[in-house]
Amino acid sequence: MRLSRLALLLTGCALTALASASPTSSARAQDAPVVVPAPDETVPAPAGPAIILEGEPGVMVEGGPVESAPPFAVAIPPVWSPVPRDAEGQSAYGLYLSGRLASIRGDRATGAELLAEAQVLTPEQPMIVEEAFKSGLFSGDLDAVARLTPMVEGMPDLVDAGRMVDLVQTLRAGDAAASLAMMTARPLAPPFDLAGRYLTPTIAGAAGDWDRALQAVDVPATDPAGLILRQQRASLLESRRRFDEAEAEYRTLTATPGGSLLYAMDFAEFLERRGRRDEALAIYDAALTGDNPDSAAVLARARVTARGRPPAAPDHLERAADALEFAAMQTSAGELHDYAAIYRRLAYSLHPSDESALRLGQSFTAGRRPQPESAREAFGRVSQADPITYARAQIGLARTFTGEEDAARALEALRRADAAAAGQPAFAFELAAGLEDMELHEEALEILNRPTMNVPGQPVEFRFLRGAALEGLGRLVEAENELWAALQARPEDPGILNYLGYMWVDSGRRVEQGAEMLARAHAASPEDGSIQDSLGWAQFRQGQYEAAVENLEGAVNKLPANPTIVDHLGDAYWQIGRRREAEWQWNRVLTLEPDAERRAEVERKLARGLSTVPSVSPDQL
């Protein structure tokens, strides 16, 4: 089948140029937190502690023994009488369960708040301390983390996370000497030692320990730590008015590909402050070329040409935020997205900016357990000062809604991105893809045919999406031309092979050629259920019913809730005489929310059977 959602159809074809709101939202988009009533206080509780907390997913149970109680735990009363309640009458039981439920649903902010309230009511329960601490850490409730840090000293997995937050908060409060003392007295353990290493020069400089702050960078060329350490040293040297040494450090840094990519703008701003506008302008111009131009260079270039005031040199809080962002990039590369989010929350607390808010939101959408509510809050902080950064935030916001099947709100965000970054094809493409996903083919095609997009040498993705829109409008010859052009540019792409091959098979235009393309697509991507369905349907159209059943069964196993695939399997069963199984599959289709056309067709088959099979004439093979 052609993938039912264009976001899936474009898997592997998405543009890589894009890096990538309500703070009062509750456990889910519109769900209020679920508050579980406390057990009836009039019923005598059985002997034994009143709460058991056992690992994931974590539940609260009345009665029974405590398993593996930590040795540092304060004694828990056999029975709480009365049951602990807050000022509004909500019990510790209900707050805890509500907090866990909110966190499971992806609303960690609400979860952290509820768990913290439960912990205040039951301070003697160490496992609630642990839950509240973790939730506050990952949701960004830094005040709660600071309050609970002394209580997790006996928990090795948590104590360094608390110390990390504590030393950053202490730096933010203006006591750099105390922050440095914390780091010196007991270095942070993995994984927080990475951020501690990068923060040390800046914190030492802020504390007045310049010998330590300005130590020469001595790391192997292959160690990425050298990038951030050189950037920190260059900035610190500038703050000491040792400009020649700062420039030498910047030149060493930007002579490497990674250093140039990350910190060329910092060097250009340094040159601006030194009155060397022409040299700075050359760097900004270079940053605007290539496949991924730096949007900040647009504003910087305009400032230089207008002879505006250079940006101020970064202070110690901004340098510390840069160090934390570098640690976040490294942990993200290692798939430790929760830790990246922690670093980025701390960075934002030190130096709030549109760019840091954007990156924070992107951390919340990464990994296996995205946090859509937290992501929306972060993306919502991005202003329109830099249109490209704002547009990227809107793209990120749209993706959070897409993940929740809220196409209308996703489309609103995509329109805002396109309007903010007018003339930028990458954002227009995202809007066109969203429109096509909603089957608004005419509007998608109108965007794809803009003079900035329908040009010689355009990306394969543009042609592919244009072909999909044309096919949706029934303009098959034009669709075929666009998809064929995309395939010539990327001949082994399974997504393109699948789409064009299925179109040829399903329309009966070139069944045999389409089937051959689908076999290639399946060989390249054997775990893709949609492609396997396409291959099975091609075999069905060629009368190879036994082979079709085998592939369609495999496709249904991979995508059991897809009504098109289930319908195809029912047709194949019918053709080999497995009539009862065919009817069972068709009945399943009706439970899977098919579109009106498919529903009517399936109801007809249930009433009359599959009376005809689409024929394939020799000239179509």
Coordinates of C-alpha atoms in Angstrom, one line a residue:
M1 CA 0.0 0.0 0.0
R2 CA 1.0 3.6 -0.3
L3 CA 1.6 4.7 3.2
S4 CA -1.6 6.0 4.8
R5 CA 0.2 8.9 6.4
L6 CA 2.7 11.0 4.4
A7 CA 4.9 11.4 7.4
L8 CA 5.5 7.7 7.2
L9 CA 5.6 7.7 3.4
L10 CA 8.5 10.2 3.6
T11 CA 10.5 8.1 6.0
G12 CA 14.1 8.3 4.9
C13 CA 13.3 11.2 2.6
A14 CA 12.9 14.0 5.2
L15 CA 15.0 17.1 4.8
T16 CA 17.9 17.2 7.2
A17 CA 18.3 20.9 7.1
L18 CA 15.8 21.4 9.9
A19 CA 16.9 20.7 13.4
S20 CA 14.1 19.8 14.1
A21 CA 2.4 25.5 24.7
S22 CA 0.6 25.6 27.3
P23 CA 2.5 25.6 30.6
T24 CA -0.7 24.9 32.5
S25 CA -1.6 21.8 30.5
S26 CA -2.3 18.8 32.7
A27 CA -1.6 15.1 32.6
R28 CA -2.5 14.9 28.9
A29 CA -3.4 17.5 26.4
Q30 CA -6.8 18.2 27.9
D31 CA -7.1 15.6 30.6
A32 CA -7.3 16.7 34.2
P33 CA -4.9 14.9 36.6
V34 CA -6.6 11.7 37.9
V35 CA -6.9 11.9 41.7
V36 CA -7.4 8.5 43.3
P37 CA -9.4 8.7 46.6
A38 CA -7.7 7.5 49.7
P39 CA -8.6 4.2 51.3
D40 CA -11.6 4.4 53.6
E41 CA -10.2 5.6 56.9
T42 CA -12.9 3.9 58.9
V43 CA -11.7 0.4 57.8
P44 CA -8.9 -0.9 60.0
A45 CA -5.7 -1.4 58.0
P46 CA -3.8 -4.6 58.2
A47 CA -0.6 -4.8 60.2
G48 CA 2.5 -3.6 58.4
P49 CA 3.5 -0.5 56.6
A50 CA 0.9 1.5 54.8
I51 CA 2.8 2.0 51.6
I52 CA 4.8 -0.3 49.4
L53 CA 6.7 1.3 46.5
E54 CA 8.2 -1.1 44.1
G55 CA 10.2 -0.1 40.9
E56 CA 8.6 0.7 37.6
P57 CA 5.8 1.4 37.0
G58 CA 5.5 2.1 40.7
V59 CA 2.2 1.7 42.6
M60 CA 1.0 2.5 46.1
V61 CA -0.5 -0.4 48.0
E62 CA -2.0 -0.5 51.5
G63 CA -0.7 -3.3 53.8
G64 CA 1.9 -5.9 53.4
P65 CA 5.7 -6.0 54.1
V66 CA 8.2 -3.6 52.7
E67 CA 10.6 -5.4 50.3
S68 CA 14.2 -4.4 50.4
A69 CA 13.7 -1.2 52.4
P70 CA 16.7 1.0 52.1
P71 CA 18.8 1.0 55.3
F72 CA 18.7 4.7 55.6
A73 CA 14.9 4.9 55.7
V74 CA 13.1 6.5 58.6
A75 CA 10.7 4.0 60.2
I76 CA 7.3 4.1 58.4
P77 CA 4.3 3.9 60.7
P78 CA 2.3 0.6 60.5
V79 CA -0.9 2.7 59.9
W80 CA -1.3 6.4 59.0
S81 CA -4.1 7.7 61.1
P82 CA -5.4 9.9 59.7
V83 CA -4.3 9.3 56.2
P84 CA -2.0 12.3 55.2
R85 CA -3.9 14.9 53.2
D86 CA -3.1 18.3 51.8
A87 CA -5.0 21.5 52.4
E88 CA -7.5 20.6 49.7
G89 CA -8.2 17.2 51.1
Q90 CA -6.3 15.2 48.6
S91 CA -4.5 12.2 50.1
A92 CA -0.9 11.1 49.7
Y93 CA -2.1 8.0 48.0
G94 CA -4.1 9.9 45.4
L95 CA -1.4 12.5 44.8
Y96 CA 1.2 9.8 44.3
L97 CA -0.9 7.8 41.9
S98 CA -2.0 10.9 40.0
G99 CA 1.7 12.0 39.7
R100 CA 2.8 8.7 38.3
L101 CA -0.1 8.6 35.8
A102 CA 0.7 12.1 34.6
S103 CA 4.3 11.2 34.1
I104 CA 3.4 8.0 32.2
R105 CA 1.2 10.1 29.9
G106 CA 4.1 12.3 29.1
D107 CA 3.2 15.4 31.3
R108 CA 6.2 15.3 33.5
A109 CA 5.6 18.8 34.8
T110 CA 2.3 17.9 36.4
G111 CA 3.7 14.6 37.5
A112 CA 6.6 16.3 39.3
E113 CA 4.2 18.7 41.0
L114 CA 1.9 16.0 42.3
L115 CA 4.8 13.7 43.4
A116 CA 6.4 16.6 45.3
E117 CA 3.2 17.3 47.1
A118 CA 2.9 13.6 48.0
Q119 CA 6.5 13.7 49.3
V120 CA 5.8 16.7 51.6
L121 CA 3.0 14.7 53.2
T122 CA 5.1 11.6 53.7
P123 CA 8.7 12.8 54.2
E124 CA 9.6 9.5 56.0
Q125 CA 9.0 7.5 52.9
P126 CA 12.3 7.2 51.0
M127 CA 10.9 5.8 47.8
I128 CA 8.6 8.8 47.4
V129 CA 11.6 11.0 47.9
E130 CA 13.3 9.1 45.0
E131 CA 10.3 9.4 42.8
A132 CA 9.8 13.1 43.5
F133 CA 13.5 13.8 43.0
K134 CA 13.6 12.0 39.6
S135 CA 10.4 13.6 38.4
G136 CA 11.6 17.0 39.4
L137 CA 15.0 16.5 37.7
F138 CA 13.5 15.4 34.4
S139 CA 10.7 17.9 34.4
G140 CA 12.9 20.9 35.3
D141 CA 11.5 21.6 38.7
L142 CA 15.0 22.7 39.9
D143 CA 13.7 24.1 43.2
A144 CA 12.2 20.8 44.2
V145 CA 15.5 19.0 43.2
A146 CA 17.5 21.4 45.4
R147 CA 15.1 20.8 48.3
L148 CA 15.3 17.1 48.0
T149 CA 19.0 16.7 47.3
P150 CA 20.0 16.4 51.0
M151 CA 17.5 13.5 51.2
V152 CA 19.1 11.5 48.4
E153 CA 22.6 11.4 49.8
G154 CA 22.3 7.7 50.3
M155 CA 21.2 7.0 46.8
P156 CA 24.4 6.9 44.6
D157 CA 22.4 7.1 41.3
L158 CA 20.8 10.4 42.3
V159 CA 23.2 12.2 44.6
D160 CA 25.4 13.5 41.7
A161 CA 22.4 14.7 39.8
G162 CA 21.4 16.7 42.8
R163 CA 24.9 18.1 43.3
M164 CA 25.0 19.1 39.6
V165 CA 21.8 21.1 39.9
D166 CA 23.0 22.5 43.2
L167 CA 26.3 23.8 41.9
V168 CA 24.7 25.3 38.8
Q169 CA 22.0 27.0 40.9
T170 CA 24.7 28.3 43.3
L171 CA 26.6 29.8 40.3
R172 CA 23.4 31.4 39.1
A173 CA 22.7 32.9 42.5
G174 CA 26.1 34.7 42.2
D175 CA 28.3 32.5 44.5
A176 CA 30.9 31.2 42.1
A177 CA 33.3 30.5 44.9
A178 CA 30.9 28.2 46.6
S179 CA 30.1 26.5 43.3
L180 CA 33.8 25.9 42.6
A181 CA 34.3 24.6 46.2
M182 CA 31.6 22.0 45.6
M183 CA 33.3 20.8 42.4
T184 CA 36.7 20.7 44.0
A185 CA 35.7 18.9 47.2
R186 CA 34.1 16.0 45.3
P187 CA 34.2 15.7 41.5
L188 CA 31.0 14.7 39.8
A189 CA 30.7 11.1 38.9
P190 CA 29.6 9.8 35.5
P191 CA 27.5 10.8 33.5
F192 CA 27.7 14.3 35.1
D193 CA 31.5 14.4 35.1
L194 CA 31.3 15.4 31.4
A195 CA 29.4 18.6 32.2
G196 CA 31.6 19.2 35.3
R197 CA 34.7 19.1 33.1
Y198 CA 33.3 21.7 30.7
L199 CA 32.0 23.9 33.5
T200 CA 35.2 24.1 35.5
P201 CA 37.1 26.8 33.5
T202 CA 34.1 29.2 33.6
I203 CA 33.3 28.6 37.3
A204 CA 36.9 29.0 38.2
G205 CA 37.1 32.3 36.3
A206 CA 34.0 33.6 37.9
A207 CA 35.5 32.6 41.3
G208 CA 38.7 34.4 40.5
D209 CA 40.9 31.3 40.2
W210 CA 42.5 32.4 36.9
D211 CA 45.3 30.0 36.9
R212 CA 42.8 27.1 36.8
A213 CA 40.5 28.9 34.5
L214 CA 43.1 29.6 31.8
Q215 CA 45.0 26.3 31.8
A216 CA 46.1 25.5 28.3
V217 CA 43.9 23.0 26.5
D218 CA 45.9 19.8 26.2
V219 CA 43.6 17.1 24.6
P220 CA 44.1 14.8 21.6
A221 CA 42.9 16.2 18.3
T222 CA 40.3 13.4 18.2
D223 CA 38.8 14.4 21.5
P224 CA 35.7 16.6 21.0
A225 CA 36.1 18.0 24.4
G226 CA 38.8 20.2 22.9
L227 CA 36.2 22.2 21.0
I228 CA 34.3 23.5 24.0
L229 CA 37.4 23.9 26.2
R230 CA 39.1 26.0 23.6
Q231 CA 35.9 28.1 23.1
Q232 CA 35.7 28.6 26.9
R233 CA 39.4 29.6 27.1
A234 CA 39.2 32.0 24.2
S235 CA 36.2 33.7 25.8
L236 CA 37.9 33.9 29.2
L237 CA 41.1 35.3 27.6
E238 CA 39.0 38.1 26.0
S239 CA 37.4 38.8 29.4
R240 CA 40.9 39.3 30.8
R241 CA 41.8 41.6 27.8
R242 CA 44.4 39.2 26.5
F243 CA 43.1 39.7 23.0
D244 CA 46.0 38.3 21.0
E245 CA 45.9 35.1 22.9
A246 CA 42.1 34.9 22.6
E247 CA 42.4 35.4 18.8
A248 CA 45.0 32.6 18.6
E249 CA 42.7 30.2 20.5
Y250 CA 39.8 31.1 18.2
R251 CA 41.9 30.5 15.1
T252 CA 43.0 27.1 16.3
L253 CA 39.4 26.3 17.2
T254 CA 37.9 27.3 13.9
A255 CA 40.6 25.6 11.8
T256 CA 38.9 22.3 12.5
P257 CA 35.6 21.4 10.8
G258 CA 33.7 20.9 14.1
G259 CA 35.1 24.0 15.6
S260 CA 34.2 26.1 12.6
L261 CA 30.7 24.7 12.4
L262 CA 30.0 25.4 16.1
Y263 CA 32.0 28.5 17.0
A264 CA 32.7 30.5 13.8
M265 CA 30.0 32.9 14.9
D266 CA 31.6 33.4 18.3
F267 CA 34.9 34.3 16.5
A268 CA 33.1 36.7 14.2
E269 CA 31.5 38.5 17.2
F270 CA 34.9 38.7 18.8
L271 CA 36.2 40.4 15.7
E272 CA 33.3 42.8 15.7
R273 CA 34.1 43.9 19.2
R274 CA 37.7 44.4 18.1
G275 CA 36.5 46.8 15.4
R276 CA 37.4 44.4 12.5
R277 CA 34.0 44.5 10.8
D278 CA 35.2 43.3 7.4
E279 CA 36.7 40.2 8.7
A280 CA 33.6 39.5 10.8
L281 CA 31.4 40.1 7.7
A282 CA 33.4 37.5 5.7
I283 CA 32.7 34.9 8.3
Y284 CA 29.0 35.7 8.4
D285 CA 28.9 35.5 4.6
A286 CA 30.5 32.0 4.7
A287 CA 28.0 30.9 7.3
L288 CA 25.2 31.7 4.9
T289 CA 26.4 29.3 2.2
G290 CA 26.2 25.5 2.0
D291 CA 23.4 23.1 2.8
N292 CA 22.7 24.3 6.3
P293 CA 23.1 28.1 6.5
D294 CA 23.3 29.6 10.0
S295 CA 20.2 31.7 10.5
A296 CA 21.9 33.9 13.1
A297 CA 24.3 35.0 10.4
V298 CA 21.5 36.8 8.6
L299 CA 20.9 39.1 11.6
A300 CA 24.6 39.5 12.3
R301 CA 25.3 40.5 8.7
A302 CA 22.6 43.1 8.8
R303 CA 24.0 44.5 12.0
V304 CA 27.5 44.8 10.6
T305 CA 26.4 46.4 7.3
A306 CA 24.3 48.9 9.3
R307 CA 27.4 49.6 11.5
G308 CA 25.4 48.6 14.5
R309 CA 26.7 48.0 18.0
P310 CA 28.6 44.7 18.3
P311 CA 27.1 42.1 20.7
A312 CA 28.4 42.2 24.2
A313 CA 31.1 39.7 25.2
P314 CA 29.5 36.7 27.0
D315 CA 29.5 36.7 30.8
H316 CA 30.2 33.7 33.0
L317 CA 26.6 32.6 33.0
E318 CA 26.4 32.5 29.2
R319 CA 29.7 30.6 29.1
A320 CA 28.4 28.1 31.5
A321 CA 25.3 27.7 29.4
D322 CA 27.5 27.0 26.4
A323 CA 29.4 24.3 28.3
L324 CA 26.1 22.6 29.3
E325 CA 24.8 22.8 25.7
F326 CA 28.0 21.0 24.5
A327 CA 27.5 18.3 27.1
A328 CA 23.9 18.0 25.9
M329 CA 25.0 17.5 22.3
Q330 CA 27.3 14.7 23.3
T331 CA 24.8 12.9 25.5
S332 CA 22.2 13.2 22.7
A333 CA 24.6 11.6 20.3
G334 CA 24.8 8.8 22.8
E335 CA 21.0 8.5 22.9
L336 CA 20.9 9.7 26.5
H337 CA 18.1 12.2 25.7
D338 CA 16.9 12.6 29.3
Y339 CA 20.3 13.8 30.4
A340 CA 20.5 16.1 27.5
A341 CA 17.2 17.6 28.6
I342 CA 18.6 18.1 32.1
Y343 CA 21.7 19.9 30.8
R344 CA 19.5 22.1 28.5
R345 CA 17.1 23.0 31.3
L346 CA 20.1 24.1 33.4
A347 CA 21.5 26.0 30.5
Y348 CA 18.2 27.8 29.9
S349 CA 18.1 28.7 33.6
L350 CA 21.5 30.3 33.3
H351 CA 21.0 32.1 30.0
P352 CA 17.5 32.1 28.6
S353 CA 17.5 32.5 24.8
D354 CA 15.4 31.5 21.8
E355 CA 18.1 29.1 20.6
S356 CA 18.3 27.4 24.0
A357 CA 14.5 27.1 24.2
L358 CA 14.5 25.5 20.8
R359 CA 17.1 23.0 21.7
L360 CA 15.3 22.2 24.9
G361 CA 12.1 21.5 23.0
Q362 CA 14.0 19.3 20.6
S363 CA 15.4 17.2 23.6
F364 CA 11.9 16.6 24.8
T365 CA 10.8 15.2 21.4
A366 CA 13.8 12.9 21.1
G367 CA 14.2 9.4 22.3
R368 CA 11.7 6.6 23.0
R369 CA 9.6 8.5 25.5
P370 CA 8.9 12.0 24.1
Q371 CA 7.4 14.6 26.4
P372 CA 5.0 16.6 24.2
E373 CA 3.7 18.9 26.9
S374 CA 7.2 19.9 28.0
A375 CA 8.3 20.3 24.4
R376 CA 5.4 22.6 23.6
E377 CA 6.2 24.7 26.6
A378 CA 9.8 25.1 25.4
F379 CA 8.9 25.8 21.8
G380 CA 6.4 28.3 23.0
R381 CA 9.1 30.4 24.6
V382 CA 10.8 31.0 21.2
S383 CA 10.2 34.6 20.0
Q384 CA 10.1 35.8 16.4
A385 CA 13.3 37.8 16.8
D386 CA 15.1 35.4 14.5
P387 CA 12.5 34.2 11.9
I388 CA 14.4 30.9 11.2
T389 CA 14.7 29.9 14.8
Y390 CA 11.1 30.7 15.3
A391 CA 10.1 28.7 12.3
R392 CA 12.1 25.7 13.5
A393 CA 10.3 25.9 16.8
Q394 CA 7.0 25.9 15.0
I395 CA 8.1 22.8 13.1
G396 CA 8.9 21.1 16.4
L397 CA 5.6 22.1 17.8
A398 CA 3.8 20.7 14.7
R399 CA 5.5 17.4 15.2
T400 CA 4.3 17.1 18.8
F401 CA 0.7 17.5 17.5
T402 CA 1.3 15.1 14.7
G403 CA 2.4 12.4 17.2
E404 CA -1.0 12.9 18.9
E405 CA -3.0 12.7 15.7
D406 CA -4.0 16.4 16.0
A407 CA -3.5 17.3 12.3
A408 CA -5.4 20.6 12.5
R409 CA -3.1 22.1 15.2
A410 CA 0.0 20.7 13.5
L411 CA -1.1 22.4 10.3
E412 CA -1.5 25.8 12.1
A413 CA 2.0 25.6 13.4
L414 CA 3.4 24.6 10.0
R415 CA 1.6 27.7 8.5
R416 CA 3.2 29.9 11.1
A417 CA 6.6 28.5 10.2
D418 CA 6.1 29.1 6.5
A419 CA 4.9 32.6 7.1
A420 CA 7.8 33.5 9.4
A421 CA 10.5 32.1 7.1
A422 CA 9.0 33.3 3.8
G423 CA 11.0 32.2 0.8
Q424 CA 12.8 29.4 2.7
P425 CA 12.0 26.1 0.8
A426 CA 12.7 23.8 3.7
F427 CA 9.8 25.2 5.7
A428 CA 7.5 25.4 2.7
F429 CA 8.2 21.7 2.1
E430 CA 7.2 20.9 5.7
L431 CA 3.9 22.7 5.2
A432 CA 3.3 21.0 1.9
A433 CA 3.9 17.6 3.5
G434 CA 1.4 18.5 6.3
L435 CA -1.2 19.5 3.7
E436 CA -0.7 16.3 1.7
D437 CA -1.0 14.3 4.9
M438 CA -4.4 15.8 5.3
E439 CA -5.2 15.1 1.7
L440 CA -5.3 18.8 0.8
H441 CA -3.7 17.9 -2.5
E442 CA -4.4 21.2 -4.4
E443 CA -2.9 23.4 -1.7
A444 CA 0.1 21.2 -1.3
L445 CA 0.7 21.2 -5.0
E446 CA 0.4 25.0 -5.1
I447 CA 3.2 25.3 -2.5
L448 CA 5.4 22.8 -4.3
N449 CA 5.0 24.7 -7.5
R450 CA 6.3 28.0 -6.0
P451 CA 9.1 29.5 -8.0
T452 CA 11.5 28.9 -5.1
M453 CA 10.7 25.2 -5.1
N454 CA 10.0 23.9 -8.6
V455 CA 13.4 24.6 -10.0
P456 CA 16.1 22.6 -11.8
G457 CA 18.1 20.6 -9.4
Q458 CA 15.5 20.6 -6.7
P459 CA 15.8 18.1 -3.9
V460 CA 14.4 14.6 -4.6
E461 CA 12.0 15.1 -1.7
F462 CA 10.2 17.9 -3.6
R463 CA 9.6 15.8 -6.6
F464 CA 8.5 12.9 -4.5
L465 CA 5.9 14.9 -2.6
R466 CA 4.7 16.6 -5.8
G467 CA 4.2 13.2 -7.4
A468 CA 2.1 12.2 -4.3
A469 CA 0.0 15.3 -4.6
L470 CA -0.6 14.8 -8.3
E471 CA -1.5 11.1 -7.7
G472 CA -4.0 12.2 -5.0
L473 CA -5.6 14.5 -7.6
G474 CA -5.9 11.6 -10.1
R475 CA -3.3 13.2 -12.5
L476 CA -1.5 9.9 -12.9
V477 CA 0.7 10.8 -15.9
E478 CA 2.1 13.9 -14.3
A479 CA 2.5 12.0 -11.0
E480 CA 4.4 9.2 -12.8
N481 CA 6.7 11.8 -14.4
E482 CA 7.6 13.3 -11.0
L483 CA 8.1 10.0 -9.2
W484 CA 10.1 8.6 -12.1
A485 CA 12.4 11.7 -11.9
A486 CA 12.8 11.1 -8.2
L487 CA 13.6 7.5 -8.7
Q488 CA 16.3 8.3 -11.3
A489 CA 18.0 10.5 -8.6
R490 CA 17.7 7.8 -6.0
P491 CA 17.2 4.5 -7.7
E492 CA 17.3 2.2 -4.7
D493 CA 15.2 4.2 -2.3
P494 CA 12.6 1.8 -0.9
G495 CA 10.0 4.6 -0.3
I496 CA 10.1 5.8 -3.8
L497 CA 10.1 2.3 -5.3
N498 CA 7.1 1.4 -3.1
Y499 CA 5.1 4.5 -4.0
L500 CA 5.6 4.4 -7.7
G501 CA 5.4 0.6 -7.9
Y502 CA 2.2 0.5 -5.9
M503 CA 0.7 3.2 -8.1
W504 CA 1.5 1.2 -11.2
V505 CA 0.1 -2.0 -9.7
D506 CA -3.1 -0.5 -8.2
S507 CA -4.0 1.5 -11.3
G508 CA -3.2 -1.5 -13.5
R509 CA -0.9 0.7 -15.6
R510 CA 2.3 -1.4 -15.4
V511 CA 1.6 -4.2 -13.0
E512 CA 4.6 -6.4 -13.8
Q513 CA 7.1 -3.5 -13.7
G514 CA 5.5 -2.2 -10.6
A515 CA 5.7 -5.7 -9.0
E516 CA 9.4 -5.9 -9.8
M517 CA 10.0 -2.5 -8.1
L518 CA 8.1 -3.6 -5.1
A519 CA 10.2 -6.8 -4.8
R520 CA 13.3 -4.6 -4.7
A521 CA 11.7 -2.3 -2.1
H522 CA 10.8 -5.2 0.1
A523 CA 14.3 -6.7 -0.2
A524 CA 15.8 -3.3 0.8
S525 CA 13.4 -2.9 3.8
P526 CA 12.0 -6.3 4.8
E527 CA 10.6 -5.0 8.2
D528 CA 8.4 -2.4 6.6
G529 CA 4.8 -3.7 6.7
S530 CA 3.5 -1.2 4.2
I531 CA 6.0 -2.3 1.6
Q532 CA 5.3 -5.9 2.2
D533 CA 1.6 -5.2 1.7
S534 CA 2.4 -3.5 -1.6
L535 CA 4.3 -6.6 -2.7
G536 CA 1.5 -8.9 -1.6
W537 CA -1.1 -6.8 -3.4
A538 CA 1.0 -6.9 -6.6
Q539 CA 1.1 -10.7 -6.4
F540 CA -2.7 -10.7 -5.9
R541 CA -3.2 -8.6 -9.0
Q542 CA -1.1 -11.0 -10.9
G543 CA -3.2 -14.0 -9.7
Q544 CA -0.4 -15.3 -7.5
Y545 CA -2.8 -15.8 -4.6
E546 CA -0.8 -18.2 -2.4
A547 CA 2.3 -16.0 -2.5
A548 CA 0.0 -13.0 -1.9
V549 CA -1.4 -14.6 1.3
E550 CA 2.0 -15.2 2.7
N551 CA 3.2 -11.6 2.2
L552 CA -0.1 -10.1 3.3
E553 CA -0.1 -12.1 6.5
G554 CA 3.4 -10.9 7.2
A555 CA 2.2 -7.3 6.6
V556 CA -0.8 -7.7 8.9
N557 CA 1.5 -9.0 11.6
K558 CA 3.6 -5.9 11.3
L559 CA 0.7 -3.4 11.0
P560 CA -2.4 -5.2 12.5
A561 CA -4.5 -2.0 12.8
N562 CA -4.2 -0.8 9.2
P563 CA -7.6 -1.2 7.5
T564 CA -6.1 -1.3 4.0
I565 CA -3.7 -4.2 4.7
V566 CA -6.4 -6.2 6.6
D567 CA -8.8 -5.7 3.7
H568 CA -6.2 -6.9 1.2
L569 CA -5.6 -10.1 3.3
G570 CA -9.3 -10.7 3.4
D571 CA -9.4 -10.5 -0.5
A572 CA -6.5 -13.0 -0.7
Y573 CA -8.1 -15.5 1.7
W574 CA -11.3 -15.4 -0.4
Q575 CA -9.4 -16.2 -3.6
I576 CA -7.9 -19.3 -2.2
G577 CA -11.1 -20.6 -0.7
R578 CA -10.6 -19.5 2.9
R579 CA -14.0 -17.8 2.9
R580 CA -14.7 -17.7 6.7
E581 CA -11.3 -16.2 7.3
A582 CA -11.8 -13.7 4.6
E583 CA -15.1 -12.5 6.2
W584 CA -13.4 -12.4 9.6
Q585 CA -10.7 -10.0 8.2
W586 CA -13.3 -7.9 6.4
N587 CA -15.3 -7.6 9.7
R588 CA -12.1 -6.5 11.4
V589 CA -11.7 -3.7 8.8
L590 CA -15.0 -2.2 10.0
T591 CA -13.5 -1.9 13.5
L592 CA -10.4 0.0 12.3
E593 CA -12.0 3.3 11.2
P594 CA -11.7 2.9 7.4
D595 CA -12.6 5.8 5.2
A596 CA -16.2 5.9 3.8
E597 CA -15.2 4.5 0.5
R598 CA -13.5 1.4 1.9
R599 CA -16.2 0.9 4.5
A600 CA -18.8 0.8 1.7
E601 CA -16.7 -1.6 -0.3
V602 CA -16.1 -4.0 2.6
E603 CA -19.8 -4.0 3.5
R604 CA -20.6 -4.9 -0.1
K605 CA -18.1 -7.8 0.1
L606 CA -19.6 -9.1 3.3
A607 CA -23.0 -9.1 1.8
R608 CA -22.1 -10.6 -1.6
G609 CA -18.6 -11.9 -1.4
L610 CA -15.7 -11.0 -3.7
S611 CA -17.5 -11.5 -7.0
T612 CA -14.8 -10.1 -9.3
V613 CA -11.1 -9.8 -9.2
P614 CA -9.5 -6.9 -11.0
S615 CA -8.2 -8.3 -14.3
V616 CA -4.9 -7.5 -15.8
S617 CA -4.7 -7.4 -19.6
P618 CA -1.5 -8.5 -21.3
D619 CA -0.6 -5.0 -22.3
Q620 CA -0.6 -4.0 -18.6
L621 CA 2.0 -6.6 -17.7

